[in-house]
Tab-separated table of C-alpha atoms in Angstrom:
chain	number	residue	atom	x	y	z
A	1	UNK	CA	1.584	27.316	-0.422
A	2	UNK	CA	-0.353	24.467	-0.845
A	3	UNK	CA	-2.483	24.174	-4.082
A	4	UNK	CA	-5.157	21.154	-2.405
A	5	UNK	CA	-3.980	18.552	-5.141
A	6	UNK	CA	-1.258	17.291	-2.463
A	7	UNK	CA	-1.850	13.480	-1.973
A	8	UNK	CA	-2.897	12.056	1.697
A	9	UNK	CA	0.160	11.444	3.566
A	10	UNK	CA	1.006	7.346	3.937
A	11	UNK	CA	1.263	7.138	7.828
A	12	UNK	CA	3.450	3.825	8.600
A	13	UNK	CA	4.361	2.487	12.169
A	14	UNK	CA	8.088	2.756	12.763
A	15	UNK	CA	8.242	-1.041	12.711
A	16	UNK	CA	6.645	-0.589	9.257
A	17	UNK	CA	8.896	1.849	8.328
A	18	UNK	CA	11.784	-0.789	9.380
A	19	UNK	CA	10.823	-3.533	8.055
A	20	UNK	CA	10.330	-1.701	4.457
A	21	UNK	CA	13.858	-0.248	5.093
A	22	UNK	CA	15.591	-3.883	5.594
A	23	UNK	CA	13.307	-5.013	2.679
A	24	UNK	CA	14.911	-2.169	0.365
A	25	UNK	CA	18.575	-2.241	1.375
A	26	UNK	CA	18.051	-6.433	1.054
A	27	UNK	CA	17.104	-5.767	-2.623
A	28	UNK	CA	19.537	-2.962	-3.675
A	29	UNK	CA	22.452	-5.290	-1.786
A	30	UNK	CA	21.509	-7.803	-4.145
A	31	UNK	CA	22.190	-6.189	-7.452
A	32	UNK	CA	25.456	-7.698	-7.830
A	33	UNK	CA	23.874	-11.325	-7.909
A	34	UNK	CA	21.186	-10.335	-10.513
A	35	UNK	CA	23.670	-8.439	-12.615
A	36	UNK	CA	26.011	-11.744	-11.938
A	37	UNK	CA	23.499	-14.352	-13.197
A	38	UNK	CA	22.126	-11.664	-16.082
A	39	UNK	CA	26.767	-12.089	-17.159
A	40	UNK	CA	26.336	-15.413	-16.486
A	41	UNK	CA	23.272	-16.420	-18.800
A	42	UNK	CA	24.415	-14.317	-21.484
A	43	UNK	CA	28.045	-16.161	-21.781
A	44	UNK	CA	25.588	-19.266	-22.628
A	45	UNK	CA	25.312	-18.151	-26.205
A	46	UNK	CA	22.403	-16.958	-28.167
A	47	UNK	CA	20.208	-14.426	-26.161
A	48	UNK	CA	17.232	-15.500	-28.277
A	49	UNK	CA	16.916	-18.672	-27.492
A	50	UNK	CA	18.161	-18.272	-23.564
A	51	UNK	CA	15.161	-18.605	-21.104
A	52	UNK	CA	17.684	-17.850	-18.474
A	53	UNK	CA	19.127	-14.841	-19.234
A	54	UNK	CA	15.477	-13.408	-19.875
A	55	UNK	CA	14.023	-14.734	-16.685
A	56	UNK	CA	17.301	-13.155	-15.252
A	57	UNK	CA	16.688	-9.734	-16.868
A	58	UNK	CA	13.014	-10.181	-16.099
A	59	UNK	CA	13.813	-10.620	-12.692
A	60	UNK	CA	16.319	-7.683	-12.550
A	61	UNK	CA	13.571	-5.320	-13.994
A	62	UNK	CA	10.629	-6.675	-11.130
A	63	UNK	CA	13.186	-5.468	-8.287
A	64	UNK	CA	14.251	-2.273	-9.634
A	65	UNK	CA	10.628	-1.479	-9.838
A	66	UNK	CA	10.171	-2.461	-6.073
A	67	UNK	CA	13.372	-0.651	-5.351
A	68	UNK	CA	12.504	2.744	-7.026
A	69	UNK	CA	8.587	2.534	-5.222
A	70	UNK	CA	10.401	1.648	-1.575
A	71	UNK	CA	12.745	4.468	-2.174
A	72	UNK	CA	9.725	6.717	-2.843
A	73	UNK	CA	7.582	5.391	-0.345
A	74	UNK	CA	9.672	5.568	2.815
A	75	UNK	CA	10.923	9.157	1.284
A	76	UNK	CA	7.513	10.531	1.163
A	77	UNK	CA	5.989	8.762	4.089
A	78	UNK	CA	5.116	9.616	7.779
A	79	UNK	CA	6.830	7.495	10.371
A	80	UNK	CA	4.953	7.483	13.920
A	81	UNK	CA	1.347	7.847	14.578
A	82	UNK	CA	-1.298	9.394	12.702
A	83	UNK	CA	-2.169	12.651	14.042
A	84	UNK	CA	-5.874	12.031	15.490
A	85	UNK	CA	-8.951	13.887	14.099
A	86	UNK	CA	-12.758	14.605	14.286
A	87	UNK	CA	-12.820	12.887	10.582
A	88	UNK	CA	-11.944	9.487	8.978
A	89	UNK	CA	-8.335	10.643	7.627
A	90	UNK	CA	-6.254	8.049	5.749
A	91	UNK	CA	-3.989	6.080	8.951
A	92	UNK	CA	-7.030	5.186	10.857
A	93	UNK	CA	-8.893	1.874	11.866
A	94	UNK	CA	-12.371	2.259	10.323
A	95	UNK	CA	-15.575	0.631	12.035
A	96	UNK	CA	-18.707	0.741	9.638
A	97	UNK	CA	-22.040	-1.274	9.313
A	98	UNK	CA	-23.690	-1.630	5.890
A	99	UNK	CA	-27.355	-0.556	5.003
A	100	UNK	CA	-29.012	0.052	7.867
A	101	UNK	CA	-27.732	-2.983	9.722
A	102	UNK	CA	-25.741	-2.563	12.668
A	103	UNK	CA	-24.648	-5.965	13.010
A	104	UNK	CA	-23.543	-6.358	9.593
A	105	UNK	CA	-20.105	-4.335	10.784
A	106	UNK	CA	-16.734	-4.049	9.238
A	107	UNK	CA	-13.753	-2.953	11.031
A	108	UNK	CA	-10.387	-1.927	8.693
A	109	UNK	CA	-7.650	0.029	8.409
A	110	UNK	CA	-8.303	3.136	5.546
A	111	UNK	CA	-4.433	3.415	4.171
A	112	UNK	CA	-1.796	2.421	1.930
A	113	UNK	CA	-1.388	-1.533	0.454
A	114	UNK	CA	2.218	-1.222	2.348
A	115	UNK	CA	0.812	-1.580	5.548
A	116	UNK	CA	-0.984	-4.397	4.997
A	117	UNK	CA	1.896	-6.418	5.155
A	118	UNK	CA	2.195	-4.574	8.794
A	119	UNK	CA	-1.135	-6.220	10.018
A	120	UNK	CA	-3.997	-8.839	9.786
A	121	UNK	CA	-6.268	-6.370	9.432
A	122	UNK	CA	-8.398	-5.314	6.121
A	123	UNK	CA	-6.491	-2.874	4.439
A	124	UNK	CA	-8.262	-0.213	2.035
A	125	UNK	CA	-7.172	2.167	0.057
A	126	UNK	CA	-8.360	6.053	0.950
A	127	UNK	CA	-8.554	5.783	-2.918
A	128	UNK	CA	-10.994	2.914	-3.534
A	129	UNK	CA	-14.854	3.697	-3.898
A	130	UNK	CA	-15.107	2.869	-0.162
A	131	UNK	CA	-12.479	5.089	1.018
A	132	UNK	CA	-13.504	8.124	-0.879
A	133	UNK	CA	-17.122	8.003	0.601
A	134	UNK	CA	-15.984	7.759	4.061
A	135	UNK	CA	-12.637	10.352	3.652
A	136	UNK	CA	-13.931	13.258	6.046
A	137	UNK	CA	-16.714	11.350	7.513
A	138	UNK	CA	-17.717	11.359	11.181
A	139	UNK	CA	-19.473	8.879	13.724
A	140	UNK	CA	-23.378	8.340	12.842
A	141	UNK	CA	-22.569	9.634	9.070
A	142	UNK	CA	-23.695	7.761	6.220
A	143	UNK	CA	-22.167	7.586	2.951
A	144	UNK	CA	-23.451	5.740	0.020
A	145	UNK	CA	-20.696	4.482	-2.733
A	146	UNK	CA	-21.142	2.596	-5.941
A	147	UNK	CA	-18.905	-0.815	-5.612
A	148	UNK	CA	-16.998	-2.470	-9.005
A	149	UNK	CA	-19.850	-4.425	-9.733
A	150	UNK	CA	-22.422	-1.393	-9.974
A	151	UNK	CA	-24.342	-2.071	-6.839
A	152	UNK	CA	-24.991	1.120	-4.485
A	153	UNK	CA	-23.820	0.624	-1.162
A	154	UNK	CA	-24.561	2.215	2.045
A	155	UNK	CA	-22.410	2.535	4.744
A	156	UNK	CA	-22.702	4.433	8.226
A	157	UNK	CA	-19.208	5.358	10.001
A	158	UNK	CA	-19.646	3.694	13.561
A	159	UNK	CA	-16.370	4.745	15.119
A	160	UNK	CA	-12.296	5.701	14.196
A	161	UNK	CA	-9.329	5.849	15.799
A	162	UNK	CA	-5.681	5.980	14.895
A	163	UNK	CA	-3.909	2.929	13.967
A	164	UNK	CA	-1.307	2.177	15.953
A	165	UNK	CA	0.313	-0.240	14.034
């Protein structure tokens, strides 16, 4: 049964998908280093006064935290293409103009920060202000969105399409 509070699903390409894979099992294969150098630091003497052991268990902490959000990330995502739709859906490239002028245009990809490592391309989130406005939005629609800074901004979809990574 599904209760509407479900998040968007994060679409990534299988080379995406891959590449976060190899980036995971790279960081959980090198625990034993970490947890070396952590043993090693630590047989210098007083931890209070040891720079190295802290940037050691500093580091140790950063990639766990990577670890755990990989783990979640490629357990939760969508491998292959986006399904296509008659509305902007997170997983698509995004073609807009601002205002009324259709030569001031912006073309990006509406999905997670993950990919952006996947692609030149502008990457934003389907949770920013911009992303919300256009989320179910179709061709010749305009939205209007309040930016970080205050401003209202209005936006008209021009076209979407699947990314295909």
């Amino acid at each position: 049964m599904s209760t509407g509070n479900e998040a968007p699903a994060t679409w990534l390409s299988q080379d995406a998908h891959d590449r976060l894979q190899a980036e995971l099992d790279e960081l959980i294969a090198n625990r034993p280093v970490i947890a070396a150098e952590i043993n090693a630091r630590r047989e210098e003497g007083d931890l209070r006064e040891n720079g190295g052991y802290h940037a050691a268990r500093e580091e140790q902490g950063k990639a766990e935290g990577r670890i755990r959000y990989l783990q979640e990330l490629l357990r939760t995502a969508q491998v292959g293409e986006a399904p296509s739709a008659d509305a902007v859906a997170p997983g698509m490239v995004v073609t807009i103009y601002f205002d009324d002028d259709k030569d001031d245009t912006e073309t990006f990809l509406l999905g997670s920060r993950e990919i952006a490592s996947t692609t030149d391309m502008t990457v934003y989130s389907p949770e920013s202000a911009l992303g919300k406005a256009i989320l179910g939005g179709r061709a010749g629609q305009t939205c209007t969105y309040t930016a970080p800074s205050g401003a209202d901004i209005k936006v008209t979809v021009v076209s979407f399409e699947p990314f295909s990574g």
